[in-house]
Amino acid sequence: MADSIYEDYPPALNPAQKEFLVRTVKDWATQNGLVVRPAPTFVSKEADPHGVLATNAPVTLFPSPFPRTCFEEAKVLQTVYNKLYAAITCSEEWIGKIMEDLIDVDDFISNLWKVHLAVQKEGYSQTLSLGLFRSDYMAHSPANSTDPQLKQVEFNTISSSFGGLSSQVTSLHSELLESPPGSPIAYPRHPLLKPKGVPENTAVETLSAGLATAHTAYGPSKSQPQLPTCILFLVQEGERNIFDQLALSRQLEKVHKIPVFRLLSSEILDHTLISSSNPSRPLIYSSPHAETTHFEVTTVYLRCFYAPTDYKSERDWEARTHLERSAAIKCPTVLNQLSGSKIVQQVLATTTGPDHLQAFLADTDPSLISRLRETFAPQYDLSVSGKGRELALNPSTASNHVLKPQREGGGNNIYKTAIPDFLKSIPENEWKRWILMELIHPPAAAKNVALRSDGEVLGGGVIGELGVYGTILWDQNGGKILHNEQGGWLMRTKAEGVNEGGVATGFSSLDSVLLF
Amino acid sequence: MADSIYEDYPPALNPAQKEFLVRTVKDWATQNGLVVRPAPTFVSKEADPHGVLATNAPVTLFPSPFPRTCFEEAKVLQTVYNKLYAAITCSEEWIGKIMEDLIDVDDFISNLWKVHLAVQKEGYSQTLSLGLFRSDYMAHSPANSTDPQLKQVEFNTISSSFGGLSSQVTSLHSELLESPPGSPIAYPRHPLLKPKGVPENTAVETLSAGLATAHTAYGPSKSQPQLPTCILFLVQEGERNIFDQLALSRQLEKVHKIPVFRLLSSEILDHTLISSSNPSRPLIYSSPHAETTHFEVTTVYLRCFYAPTDYKSERDWEARTHLERSAAIKCPTVLNQLSGSKIVQQVLATTTGPDHLQAFLADTDPSLISRLRETFAPQYDLSVSGKGRELALNPSTASNHVLKPQREGGGNNIYKTAIPDFLKSIPENEWKRWILMELIHPPAAAKNVALRSDGEVLGGGVIGELGVYGTILWDQNGGKILHNEQGGWLMRTKAEGVNEGGVATGFSSLDSVLLF
């Protein structure tokens, strides 16, 4: 059923239609801040020494069909997922046990865990914790299946990005579906391409409201005399995706009237301090452009420090520890970041042994818990006695699996029949770094056309991933939840496409959904 | 008095303040569509073959002080100016007499006049005429004067630009004055730099409402069967200022729900037609991307055809005639365009002979007429018997004058003591191409800092020009006015600046005003 939807979508474009659509998308994106700074491979530092140039974010020309049942289910489950990951983050001992095995083999996990232990020893000065999460899914549509199923790819607990730009892509596609008003002809005729086909997307509102809630919950300044308060966005140097972040800070300043500053992760120790004489440990920020005005930071929002490459030296770990021990509400804390590791996802999905889901969600409607469990793709560790080893080493079962590094954001997956040989090629004591996951099969016939940031237009078969945003504020001390919301989503569409010269090149584009 | 305001403005920036302000302005501009396509000298066609790159429009870092009395006066007078130029446009015979002299010496004026005569012969099929005007002024502040006076530089009746971007500059400066909320520190402290210091700017709303009013006044489709209606923006190829225009079409589509299409002036004859069998002569547009859907054009908005260089061949004149004879409401008509010639401004300002102002504004409050007359800088033709010749040829009087080509958008002004020798160097029968105008003295101490589109930051002495927008819809047949509004403004700031390397280079930036 579902496949027939994808077969003849999107409609073919003749040259004039393509020219019009590409030009319209290109100009719309730039007019509305759906932009990125260009990659150095496109515009070199010498060509633009002051870094003023921008280009459209990579976007699909068409919204992508997505099963309505899967979309609605993902939204319904988001607040349950929020609760689950807050509960996991509160279960320090449980996380500690899972991390134990990894600390030997993974420096990054080990260093994060050390930050937590150091601050725990001194005592945390802030018990509130903020999560801006994104749960990523595919519509699992195996060849012989009747209905598509929602299957989780990963759960992000740090730097969940693209909410700002994703809202804009939704507006772009929605406007194209209705353009011009009264006589829509921007797209060629197609039964799926109808006005109001793309659901609303409140990602900017939801994520900003999450940050604003934390800001308010922080309460009055803890300094003597009291200081004005602010939210601090901690960011990477040379961030090309800056306009995604600025969409949130604009909303915070314009709608919530909250001061927001941006600070490079490398400058945290230069421009923030924690007075040793104040036991509450407020985090004080002073901007280099107005050094005499001090702000007290209520909330630190990390758009950095999520990958090992973000920690270039001991000083970066020092900065992370500095933030962690401050009174600012962290989005996220180190513990919350660790809860997003792939290994946690795998432990939750394990069907043998204790029922962790049930334990973490004790007060939740059991039917919701089982619906959430349904979103897990079967996944296994590679322990000596486990089923994972058996499935991974047998080529016939391996062919329906993927081997993933247990760490979040790892990449470097090993697919299908390559798994047995790969495992045999590495020492057995390193197998615990890997997780075996049953393959998710997105709709095989899905296609789209994308406008890349360098202006190339590529079409072809695609794989779409839906992310749903959620925000939660809880008290790490006892787990009381002060705020729990879902809202906004992201469709990302990836492909090996073919450009006009017939050369295969890839694209990864922002997209929106047409529910069917 | 006024000069002391300019003396210590803007405040000096230390390197950290400058870095912050430049970065903030740069990012804000790109996030909010305050952008232009880069000049080919900055980004070559080879570097960006698909034309996806954009950069910030040139903007000042600070709003510029401007006398409140002059600003308010310009706003009060705008609807009177609208009425004046509508009345002039209705006075075909009067325009014809003025043009008579120029037709011999000026091909451009001559060709425009021929378009009018040809259509007049056939009979105009549309009597409604739309003006989207901008009246440009300086705050005249001669050294020994007490109060600054509002003096008109020119009056634009075609392609009055920058309304879209100007609104955004107002938002930028207004936000900087209040940023961050509650504790504004984006600018260094200065008594003039206070929140709410920049007046509101409704240029986008006003100009779009003008176009929407014409669209509605056009009435139902004149085609059989009736067609959906639209507004057509006629534009130049390779327009770098496209986002200024898109701000208006976005407003028309989103707020007024009116279809808008963009068409290159070179493609008018390919994609529009007037059926010979329909005596009402509706202008029918079909877009190449949806050729089977036809729209009837209610209003043609010209962002082209204003300069001689816009007419590359006979075919362009044919296209202009084609538009003029159609039933679409023209913004502007050829007659309305001609009414904006510098020579009309000069004739109006002439204090000897018939009182044209009084005649054109017969039903207007006489005190408003005299206030409008006050905005004229003394200006003269160079006729044999006139005062102009005397003032121009005497070096001591010439030194307080500028010699301007009579045609709108001419440039190439001759200044002060260079005037006598220049006149003597050209044949006397060409003197009628020129107008002598008393110099307007903007505040001598005015300074600002600008971020250019290539990222260079330049500071120095500046000259500011205030433009006020007005829209008017009238019936050319009898002069009845159906709509007459003012709203929105533009501050443009020009300078010979000095860059960091000490090299003198120019800038012309969009700006806003701080009223004092």
PDB file of C-alpha atoms in Angstrom, chain A residues 16-17 20 26-27 30-33 35 37-38 42-43 47-48 50-56 175 179-181 183 185-186 228 242-243 246-247 250 253-254 257-259 261 288-290 293 295 453-456, chain B residues 16-17 20 26-27 30-33 35 37-38 42-43 47-48 50-56 175 179-181 183 185-186 228 242-243 246-247 250 253-254 257-259 261 288-290 293 295 453-456:
ATOM      1  CA  ALA A  16      10.709  25.452 -16.985  1.00  0.00           C
ATOM      2  CA  GLN A  17       9.076  23.939 -13.895  1.00  0.00           C
ATOM      3  CA  PHE A  20      10.966  28.116 -11.487  1.00  0.00           C
ATOM      4  CA  LYS A  26      16.636  29.527  -3.515  1.00  0.00           C
ATOM      5  CA  ASP A  27      15.297  33.071  -3.127  1.00  0.00           C
ATOM      6  CA  THR A  30      17.681  33.474   1.553  1.00  0.00           C
ATOM      7  CA  GLN A  31      14.862  35.915   2.192  1.00  0.00           C
ATOM      8  CA  ASN A  32      13.673  33.971   5.230  1.00  0.00           C
ATOM      9  CA  GLY A  33      16.930  33.033   6.923  1.00  0.00           C
ATOM     10  CA  VAL A  35      20.520  29.682   5.297  1.00  0.00           C
ATOM     11  CA  ARG A  37      27.440  29.823   6.020  1.00  0.00           C
ATOM     12  CA  PRO A  38      28.995  28.208   2.934  1.00  0.00           C
ATOM     13  CA  PHE A  42      32.538  26.137  -1.820  1.00  0.00           C
ATOM     14  CA  VAL A  43      33.756  29.548  -0.581  1.00  0.00           C
ATOM     15  CA  ALA A  47      37.378  34.620  -1.190  1.00  0.00           C
ATOM     16  CA  ASP A  48      35.350  35.925   1.763  1.00  0.00           C
ATOM     17  CA  HIS A  50      35.148  38.757   6.573  1.00  0.00           C
ATOM     18  CA  GLY A  51      32.746  35.805   6.431  1.00  0.00           C
ATOM     19  CA  VAL A  52      29.726  37.721   5.196  1.00  0.00           C
ATOM     20  CA  LEU A  53      28.461  35.278   2.568  1.00  0.00           C
ATOM     21  CA  ALA A  54      25.556  32.907   3.174  1.00  0.00           C
ATOM     22  CA  THR A  55      23.737  30.386   1.052  1.00  0.00           C
ATOM     23  CA  ASN A  56      20.505  28.422   1.222  1.00  0.00           C
ATOM     24  CA  GLU A 175       3.671  28.239   1.018  1.00  0.00           C
ATOM     25  CA  SER A 179       1.282  29.605  -4.151  1.00  0.00           C
ATOM     26  CA  PRO A 180       0.058  31.815  -5.627  1.00  0.00           C
ATOM     27  CA  PRO A 181      -2.953  32.380  -3.328  1.00  0.00           C
ATOM     28  CA  SER A 183      -4.585  29.436  -7.909  1.00  0.00           C
ATOM     29  CA  ILE A 185       0.600  26.399  -9.618  1.00  0.00           C
ATOM     30  CA  ALA A 186       4.074  26.459  -8.041  1.00  0.00           C
ATOM     31  CA  PRO A 228      20.526  40.728  35.630  1.00  0.00           C
ATOM     32  CA  ILE A 242      24.548  29.401  13.159  1.00  0.00           C
ATOM     33  CA  PHE A 243      21.184  30.545  11.741  1.00  0.00           C
ATOM     34  CA  LEU A 246      19.859  32.246  16.048  1.00  0.00           C
ATOM     35  CA  ALA A 247      16.233  31.283  15.332  1.00  0.00           C
ATOM     36  CA  ARG A 250      15.677  35.575  18.383  1.00  0.00           C
ATOM     37  CA  GLU A 253      14.751  37.783  23.036  1.00  0.00           C
ATOM     38  CA  LYS A 254      11.704  38.893  21.055  1.00  0.00           C
ATOM     39  CA  LYS A 257      12.343  39.041  26.548  1.00  0.00           C
ATOM     40  CA  ILE A 258      15.261  37.046  27.914  1.00  0.00           C
ATOM     41  CA  PRO A 259      18.862  38.198  27.263  1.00  0.00           C
ATOM     42  CA  PHE A 261      24.558  35.645  24.692  1.00  0.00           C
ATOM     43  CA  PRO A 288      34.125  41.457  26.199  1.00  0.00           C
ATOM     44  CA  HIS A 289      32.185  44.286  24.538  1.00  0.00           C
ATOM     45  CA  ALA A 290      30.670  45.455  27.829  1.00  0.00           C
ATOM     46  CA  THR A 293      28.105  44.741  32.987  1.00  0.00           C
ATOM     47  CA  PHE A 295      25.053  38.827  33.986  1.00  0.00           C
ATOM     48  CA  SER A 453      23.988  24.636  -0.552  1.00  0.00           C
ATOM     49  CA  ASP A 454      26.302  24.998  -3.522  1.00  0.00           C
ATOM     50  CA  GLY A 455      23.332  25.316  -5.866  1.00  0.00           C
ATOM     51  CA  GLU A 456      23.568  21.817  -7.373  1.00  0.00           C
TER      52      GLU A 456
ATOM     53  CA  ALA B  16      35.790  44.321  21.285  1.00  0.00           C
ATOM     54  CA  GLN B  17      32.776  46.597  20.851  1.00  0.00           C
ATOM     55  CA  PHE B  20      30.606  42.480  18.598  1.00  0.00           C
ATOM     56  CA  LYS B  26      26.225  40.844   9.900  1.00  0.00           C
ATOM     57  CA  ASP B  27      24.382  37.844  11.334  1.00  0.00           C
ATOM     58  CA  THR B  30      21.460  37.524   6.949  1.00  0.00           C
ATOM     59  CA  GLN B  31      18.987  35.977   9.354  1.00  0.00           C
ATOM     60  CA  ASN B  32      16.328  38.562   8.509  1.00  0.00           C
ATOM     61  CA  GLY B  33      16.678  38.884   4.748  1.00  0.00           C
ATOM     62  CA  VAL B  35      20.585  40.974   2.081  1.00  0.00           C
ATOM     63  CA  ARG B  37      23.229  39.224  -4.125  1.00  0.00           C
ATOM     64  CA  PRO B  38      26.967  39.946  -4.062  1.00  0.00           C
ATOM     65  CA  PHE B  42      33.176  40.365  -4.882  1.00  0.00           C
ATOM     66  CA  VAL B  43      31.868  36.973  -6.063  1.00  0.00           C
ATOM     67  CA  ALA B  47      32.849  31.128  -8.101  1.00  0.00           C
ATOM     68  CA  ASP B  48      29.069  30.799  -7.726  1.00  0.00           C
ATOM     69  CA  HIS B  50      24.216  28.828  -9.647  1.00  0.00           C
ATOM     70  CA  GLY B  51      23.928  32.246  -7.964  1.00  0.00           C
ATOM     71  CA  VAL B  52      23.049  30.980  -4.491  1.00  0.00           C
ATOM     72  CA  LEU B  53      25.270  33.261  -2.424  1.00  0.00           C
ATOM     73  CA  ALA B  54      23.966  36.333  -0.612  1.00  0.00           C
ATOM     74  CA  THR B  55      25.519  38.912   1.661  1.00  0.00           C
ATOM     75  CA  ASN B  56      24.328  41.619   4.012  1.00  0.00           C
ATOM     76  CA  GLU B 175      16.539  45.944  18.297  1.00  0.00           C
ATOM     77  CA  SER B 179      19.435  44.487  23.194  1.00  0.00           C
ATOM     78  CA  PRO B 180      19.556  42.486  25.313  1.00  0.00           C
ATOM     79  CA  PRO B 181      16.059  43.014  26.737  1.00  0.00           C
ATOM     80  CA  SER B 183      19.873  45.569  30.045  1.00  0.00           C
ATOM     81  CA  ILE B 185      24.522  46.925  26.101  1.00  0.00           C
ATOM     82  CA  ALA B 186      24.818  46.250  22.373  1.00  0.00           C
ATOM     83  CA  PRO B 228      -7.759  34.702 -12.018  1.00  0.00           C
ATOM     84  CA  ILE B 242      15.923  41.373  -5.435  1.00  0.00           C
ATOM     85  CA  PHE B 243      15.234  40.904  -1.701  1.00  0.00           C
ATOM     86  CA  LEU B 246      10.566  40.218  -2.558  1.00  0.00           C
ATOM     87  CA  ALA B 247       9.673  41.951   0.730  1.00  0.00           C
ATOM     88  CA  ARG B 250       5.773  38.423   0.236  1.00  0.00           C
ATOM     89  CA  GLU B 253       0.846  37.196  -1.080  1.00  0.00           C
ATOM     90  CA  LYS B 254       0.785  36.600   2.676  1.00  0.00           C
ATOM     91  CA  LYS B 257      -3.571  37.060  -0.672  1.00  0.00           C
ATOM     92  CA  ILE B 258      -2.835  38.454  -4.120  1.00  0.00           C
ATOM     93  CA  PRO B 259      -0.877  36.362  -6.665  1.00  0.00           C
ATOM     94  CA  PHE B 261       4.636  37.020 -10.506  1.00  0.00           C
ATOM     95  CA  PRO B 288       6.474  29.292 -18.535  1.00  0.00           C
ATOM     96  CA  HIS B 289       6.260  26.832 -15.624  1.00  0.00           C
ATOM     97  CA  ALA B 290       2.460  26.538 -15.900  1.00  0.00           C
ATOM     98  CA  THR B 293      -2.935  28.595 -16.495  1.00  0.00           C
ATOM     99  CA  PHE B 295      -3.771  35.171 -15.277  1.00  0.00           C
ATOM    100  CA  SER B 453      28.407  44.115   1.451  1.00  0.00           C
ATOM    101  CA  ASP B 454      31.925  42.770   1.077  1.00  0.00           C
ATOM    102  CA  GLY B 455      32.420  42.875   4.851  1.00  0.00           C
ATOM    103  CA  GLU B 456      34.675  45.948   4.932  1.00  0.00           C
TER     104      GLU B 456
END
